[in-house]
Amino acid sequence: MTSFASSNTTLAPSVAPSTSSSTTPSPTDPTAFAYPALYNYPPFFTLQPILPTRHSQLLSWSLLIQAYTRHHALFSLSLIDALSTPLFHNRPLHRRLSLRDARAVIDYMCSKDGDMRAEWITTPSTASNVLKKSNPSGGDEEGGGRFWVFWRKPDEWANLIESWVDSTGQKGVVLTLYELAEGDATRGQEFHGMEAELLSRCLGVSVKRGRAQVFGAEGGEGVKFF
Amino acid sequence: MFLHQLDLTTALRPSLLPEETLLFVQDAVGLYEGRFKIPQFQNGHAYLTSHRACYVDNEEPRKCSVAINLKDVERPEYYAGFLKSSPKVTFHPKPSKRLSFSTRSPSTAAGRTISSSSSSTPPERHGSPLRSLASSPAPSTAASATWICPICSFSNPVPSNFDPATANVHTPLPPCLACGIKPPLVHVVKAAISSITNRQSHVVAPIPQRAHQDKTDLSSASGSRNPLGPSASSAAFPCPRCTFQNHPSLLTCEICGASLVSIEDKRLASAKGIARSESPGPALSRLSMQDEAVESVKFSFRGGGEKVFFERLKNALVQRKWLLQSAPPVPKPNRLSGAFDDGYNSSSDQNPRDPERQKVVGIAGLERRGLERRKNNELVIGTAFEDLEALMTSAKEIIALAESFASQANLGTNGSSEASSILSQSASALGLVTTKDMLGSGSDLLYVSELSRNLAEWLTDDTRGILKREGGIMTLVDLWAVFNRARGGVELVSPTDFEKAARLWDKLKLPVRLRMFKSGLLVVQGRDRTDEKTVAALLSWLRELHHQPPASEVTWDWRLYGRGVTAQEVAERFGWSVGVASEELEMAEERGALCREQGLDGLRFWENWLVHTPEEGILTI
């Protein structure tokens, strides 16, 4: 229980602490994540060797991870830490996904077959401050690296932010990245709480499209949509 | 009806009657009626058993298979082949049939009338009623046979009531007339058999009560029919080297010492090279099975093997095993003590002993009876194994004895082990299997295909139920072991031959099949047992588990998912071995019907919900 609580805080420091109460999803709690039926199916936690079955299983896992991270508004996960969360560990059923199998699931999500719904974070340089904060111990790059979970892909995020800017009439206005991610104005939006690295990447998509311009120095960038 | 419809086993071999044994198998055989080929009966196997000669077609075995009962055969005839015609063995039907035929023909009188009428018939119809009458089946009591005393080499006559087919250790034998030593039974049996064989191979034995006119007709007729046979107006046997007329019971020439046994064989050897699949002979338009007037039936041996076939056929005709069904049972114990006495007075001193034996009752009587039975068994076994020939003559007793021993042994050890129950059937299994020496022309392929049929037959035999006991499937290695054990330690099959035979099942369209699992494990199962059926059986069992609460508390909803099963549970449930069960489970998994769960308590298999309901309960993004 202690390990779970710590992992939850380290995982998503920006997430509201209310999610930490949902260690065991109870159907009565409306805020609790509703797990799919397969979550209570023991073989779901053993990766199947037969290709068609395996493919179907991986797809189910991918959908589960996406739904889980969306519900908890998580944008990235650390594999090692996530293993002991309810996502990969069904405590009532006494079943858990092994590290190797979980890695295979994430690899699948990263592949074209998995619709590129995840991406390993290989260079921690830009997100070093986030990583340092979440994983002070370090040395986790090999064992259980972090990965993005794209329950929305970067271009979808770009569309979303653009339409939000459009709907709130902020075209031509310079917004800081912090404003977009953490500001009160974006509270309730799906991209609220997005990590800076992912946000700048999503804005990069908009820049490429010629809809926005990013300027400013490291750590204090601003963006202007037009 | 000379040709009979033949019942085939599941493996497309002739199904043997009780006590019938297989003597010889040869492939590449064609069938003739009279001089004409029978269409559709031109490429098959010839099976010679102790009771019948069978033809089983290669192409359409169920339709085109016939048998000739040896008891209907008056005599066989051998033709060594000449230039383009293959060696043949001709079967001539017995006179009773022929007489019914002759009533239809206008000439039913005896003597010259018939012989003239027979000469007017086409030459290939060489069997005239007269000839059939002439050489009516000679009783196997070898009236003119003699046996040579092994002690003093005096030629003694074989007793007139001596029948080699039914003789056993208790048949009274007269002692040698010169030295008074009793001969061993085997010796006399051999002498009687060889004398009968000689008479039969010479076609016409002297039949004293026939008119002289008939006899000359016959000998001339037989001479034209069988040019290879020695001119046989007497039972004497000319030496091929020095032409001395030897006595028929002699095996070597009395003058020059040349072997007389192989005399015929050496001549035939020259013709052996002729082998070919097509025959230039004319063909019949159809086979009339019901035709009473079947003249004669020929087996044409295009792939060789005719010589051995003929030899064994002659022996079978002499032994007349089909009479054995009414043969004397295992002899009574009270004869036992007289068995070594002089054969003539043993019967006389039996009578006074009988009432004496009746007097002993109670426990003493039981004990005495047991003692006598043991002594008798000892004697029977002791004499039977002295010589192979003797074993043949008393085979029936020995098998009965062996079976009773086996059942007694089973009783003692509780009889639970299945291996011992199979072993106890080994005596009867001896008659079933094809051994290498039963096959002609030494072809390995024939042996393997016969072995293949044997195996299939043995596997599907309902009385044994080998496959059924193993849940319809067993590994090839297990089968090999059980099969060799059932052979009782003789004529064991090598693993290579065994595998080759198993691989032939598909080609021979037999009702069993060899299957290789992913891991390379070879298993044997019935042809009707497909993977689909196995999967369906597994799934229906797993579905049942939705309605049975699991034995222990489980953390998932067993009403929805049932439970996982291990290979052990499946093996128990379906009666398979564990190896087979896990292979079958993996097969079902591969087909997407099952999925696995690797848990702390081992590998379990579940119904596959991963594929069937992938969207169920998943939130849409």
mmCIF file with all atom_site columns, N, CA, C and O in Angstrom, chain A residues 25 39 46 56-57 62 66 123 130 138 143 147 158 163 192 212 224:
data_model
loop_
_atom_site.group_PDB
_atom_site.id
_atom_site.type_symbol
_atom_site.label_atom_id
_atom_site.label_alt_id
_atom_site.label_comp_id
_atom_site.label_asym_id
_atom_site.label_entity_id
_atom_site.label_seq_id
_atom_site.pdbx_PDB_ins_code
_atom_site.Cartn_x
_atom_site.Cartn_y
_atom_site.Cartn_z
_atom_site.occupancy
_atom_site.B_iso_or_equiv
_atom_site.pdbx_formal_charge
_atom_site.auth_seq_id
_atom_site.auth_comp_id
_atom_site.auth_asym_id
_atom_site.auth_atom_id
_atom_site.pdbx_PDB_model_num
ATOM 1  N N  . PRO A 1 25  ? -10.924 -0.180  -7.363  1.00 0.00 ? 25  PRO A N  1
ATOM 2  C CA . PRO A 1 25  ? -12.081 0.455   -7.996  1.00 0.00 ? 25  PRO A CA 1
ATOM 3  C C  . PRO A 1 25  ? -13.382 -0.156  -7.493  1.00 0.00 ? 25  PRO A C  1
ATOM 4  O O  . PRO A 1 25  ? -13.602 -1.355  -7.604  1.00 0.00 ? 25  PRO A O  1
ATOM 5  N N  . TYR A 1 39  ? -10.255 -7.352  -17.461 1.00 0.00 ? 39  TYR A N  1
ATOM 6  C CA . TYR A 1 39  ? -9.350  -7.087  -16.348 1.00 0.00 ? 39  TYR A CA 1
ATOM 7  C C  . TYR A 1 39  ? -9.504  -8.148  -15.265 1.00 0.00 ? 39  TYR A C  1
ATOM 8  O O  . TYR A 1 39  ? -8.572  -8.409  -14.512 1.00 0.00 ? 39  TYR A O  1
ATOM 9  N N  . THR A 1 46  ? -1.326  -13.029 -18.726 1.00 0.00 ? 46  THR A N  1
ATOM 10 C CA . THR A 1 46  ? -0.254  -13.826 -19.320 1.00 0.00 ? 46  THR A CA 1
ATOM 11 C C  . THR A 1 46  ? -0.225  -13.512 -20.807 1.00 0.00 ? 46  THR A C  1
ATOM 12 O O  . THR A 1 46  ? -1.243  -13.671 -21.485 1.00 0.00 ? 46  THR A O  1
ATOM 13 N N  . SER A 1 56  ? -4.810  -9.689  -30.342 1.00 0.00 ? 56  SER A N  1
ATOM 14 C CA . SER A 1 56  ? -6.054  -9.235  -29.739 1.00 0.00 ? 56  SER A CA 1
ATOM 15 C C  . SER A 1 56  ? -5.845  -8.823  -28.288 1.00 0.00 ? 56  SER A C  1
ATOM 16 O O  . SER A 1 56  ? -6.397  -7.823  -27.821 1.00 0.00 ? 56  SER A O  1
ATOM 17 N N  . GLN A 1 57  ? -4.995  -9.594  -27.613 1.00 0.00 ? 57  GLN A N  1
ATOM 18 C CA . GLN A 1 57  ? -4.732  -9.287  -26.205 1.00 0.00 ? 57  GLN A CA 1
ATOM 19 C C  . GLN A 1 57  ? -3.998  -7.959  -26.065 1.00 0.00 ? 57  GLN A C  1
ATOM 20 O O  . GLN A 1 57  ? -4.331  -7.132  -25.211 1.00 0.00 ? 57  GLN A O  1
ATOM 21 N N  . SER A 1 62  ? -3.729  -2.198  -24.772 1.00 0.00 ? 62  SER A N  1
ATOM 22 C CA . SER A 1 62  ? -3.522  -0.830  -25.248 1.00 0.00 ? 62  SER A CA 1
ATOM 23 C C  . SER A 1 62  ? -4.736  0.032   -24.920 1.00 0.00 ? 62  SER A C  1
ATOM 24 O O  . SER A 1 62  ? -4.601  1.147   -24.392 1.00 0.00 ? 62  SER A O  1
ATOM 25 N N  . GLN A 1 66  ? -4.810  3.208   -22.328 1.00 0.00 ? 66  GLN A N  1
ATOM 26 C CA . GLN A 1 66  ? -5.266  4.524   -22.778 1.00 0.00 ? 66  GLN A CA 1
ATOM 27 C C  . GLN A 1 66  ? -6.428  5.014   -21.928 1.00 0.00 ? 66  GLN A C  1
ATOM 28 O O  . GLN A 1 66  ? -6.471  6.180   -21.503 1.00 0.00 ? 66  GLN A O  1
ATOM 29 N N  . THR A 1 123 ? 15.534  10.436  -24.502 1.00 0.00 ? 123 THR A N  1
ATOM 30 C CA . THR A 1 123 ? 16.466  11.478  -24.040 1.00 0.00 ? 123 THR A CA 1
ATOM 31 C C  . THR A 1 123 ? 15.810  12.273  -22.919 1.00 0.00 ? 123 THR A C  1
ATOM 32 O O  . THR A 1 123 ? 14.837  12.983  -23.140 1.00 0.00 ? 123 THR A O  1
ATOM 33 N N  . VAL A 1 130 ? 11.642  17.345  -14.750 1.00 0.00 ? 130 VAL A N  1
ATOM 34 C CA . VAL A 1 130 ? 10.493  16.504  -14.365 1.00 0.00 ? 130 VAL A CA 1
ATOM 35 C C  . VAL A 1 130 ? 10.973  15.141  -13.870 1.00 0.00 ? 130 VAL A C  1
ATOM 36 O O  . VAL A 1 130 ? 10.541  14.641  -12.837 1.00 0.00 ? 130 VAL A O  1
ATOM 37 N N  . GLY A 1 138 ? 17.139  7.706   -9.958  1.00 0.00 ? 138 GLY A N  1
ATOM 38 C CA . GLY A 1 138 ? 17.782  7.598   -11.265 1.00 0.00 ? 138 GLY A CA 1
ATOM 39 C C  . GLY A 1 138 ? 18.062  6.157   -11.643 1.00 0.00 ? 138 GLY A C  1
ATOM 40 O O  . GLY A 1 138 ? 17.601  5.226   -10.981 1.00 0.00 ? 138 GLY A O  1
ATOM 41 N N  . GLY A 1 143 ? 16.016  -0.029  -16.951 1.00 0.00 ? 143 GLY A N  1
ATOM 42 C CA . GLY A 1 143 ? 15.117  -1.009  -16.344 1.00 0.00 ? 143 GLY A CA 1
ATOM 43 C C  . GLY A 1 143 ? 13.657  -0.716  -16.645 1.00 0.00 ? 143 GLY A C  1
ATOM 44 O O  . GLY A 1 143 ? 12.941  -1.557  -17.167 1.00 0.00 ? 143 GLY A O  1
ATOM 45 N N  . PHE A 1 147 ? 7.509   6.416   -20.542 1.00 0.00 ? 147 PHE A N  1
ATOM 46 C CA . PHE A 1 147 ? 6.953   6.450   -21.897 1.00 0.00 ? 147 PHE A CA 1
ATOM 47 C C  . PHE A 1 147 ? 5.733   7.365   -21.912 1.00 0.00 ? 147 PHE A C  1
ATOM 48 O O  . PHE A 1 147 ? 5.025   7.506   -20.904 1.00 0.00 ? 147 PHE A O  1
ATOM 49 N N  . ALA A 1 158 ? -2.718  19.119  -30.813 1.00 0.00 ? 158 ALA A N  1
ATOM 50 C CA . ALA A 1 158 ? -2.563  20.405  -31.499 1.00 0.00 ? 158 ALA A CA 1
ATOM 51 C C  . ALA A 1 158 ? -3.931  20.913  -31.943 1.00 0.00 ? 158 ALA A C  1
ATOM 52 O O  . ALA A 1 158 ? -4.286  22.080  -31.708 1.00 0.00 ? 158 ALA A O  1
ATOM 53 N N  . SER A 1 163 ? -8.323  24.646  -31.295 1.00 0.00 ? 163 SER A N  1
ATOM 54 C CA . SER A 1 163 ? -9.764  24.928  -31.237 1.00 0.00 ? 163 SER A CA 1
ATOM 55 C C  . SER A 1 163 ? -10.121 25.615  -29.914 1.00 0.00 ? 163 SER A C  1
ATOM 56 O O  . SER A 1 163 ? -11.022 26.463  -29.850 1.00 0.00 ? 163 SER A O  1
ATOM 57 N N  . HIS A 1 192 ? -5.009  20.142  -19.682 1.00 0.00 ? 192 HIS A N  1
ATOM 58 C CA . HIS A 1 192 ? -4.579  20.771  -18.429 1.00 0.00 ? 192 HIS A CA 1
ATOM 59 C C  . HIS A 1 192 ? -3.668  19.805  -17.679 1.00 0.00 ? 192 HIS A C  1
ATOM 60 O O  . HIS A 1 192 ? -3.998  18.624  -17.510 1.00 0.00 ? 192 HIS A O  1
ATOM 61 N N  . ALA A 1 212 ? 0.828   28.595  -35.576 1.00 0.00 ? 212 ALA A N  1
ATOM 62 C CA . ALA A 1 212 ? 1.304   29.176  -34.321 1.00 0.00 ? 212 ALA A CA 1
ATOM 63 C C  . ALA A 1 212 ? 2.778   29.498  -34.433 1.00 0.00 ? 212 ALA A C  1
ATOM 64 O O  . ALA A 1 212 ? 3.459   29.073  -35.381 1.00 0.00 ? 212 ALA A O  1
ATOM 65 N N  . LYS A 1 224 ? 2.118   31.960  -29.824 1.00 0.00 ? 224 LYS A N  1
ATOM 66 C CA . LYS A 1 224 ? 1.087   32.840  -30.350 1.00 0.00 ? 224 LYS A CA 1
ATOM 67 C C  . LYS A 1 224 ? 0.385   32.117  -31.480 1.00 0.00 ? 224 LYS A C  1
ATOM 68 O O  . LYS A 1 224 ? 1.046   31.559  -32.372 1.00 0.00 ? 224 LYS A O  1
#
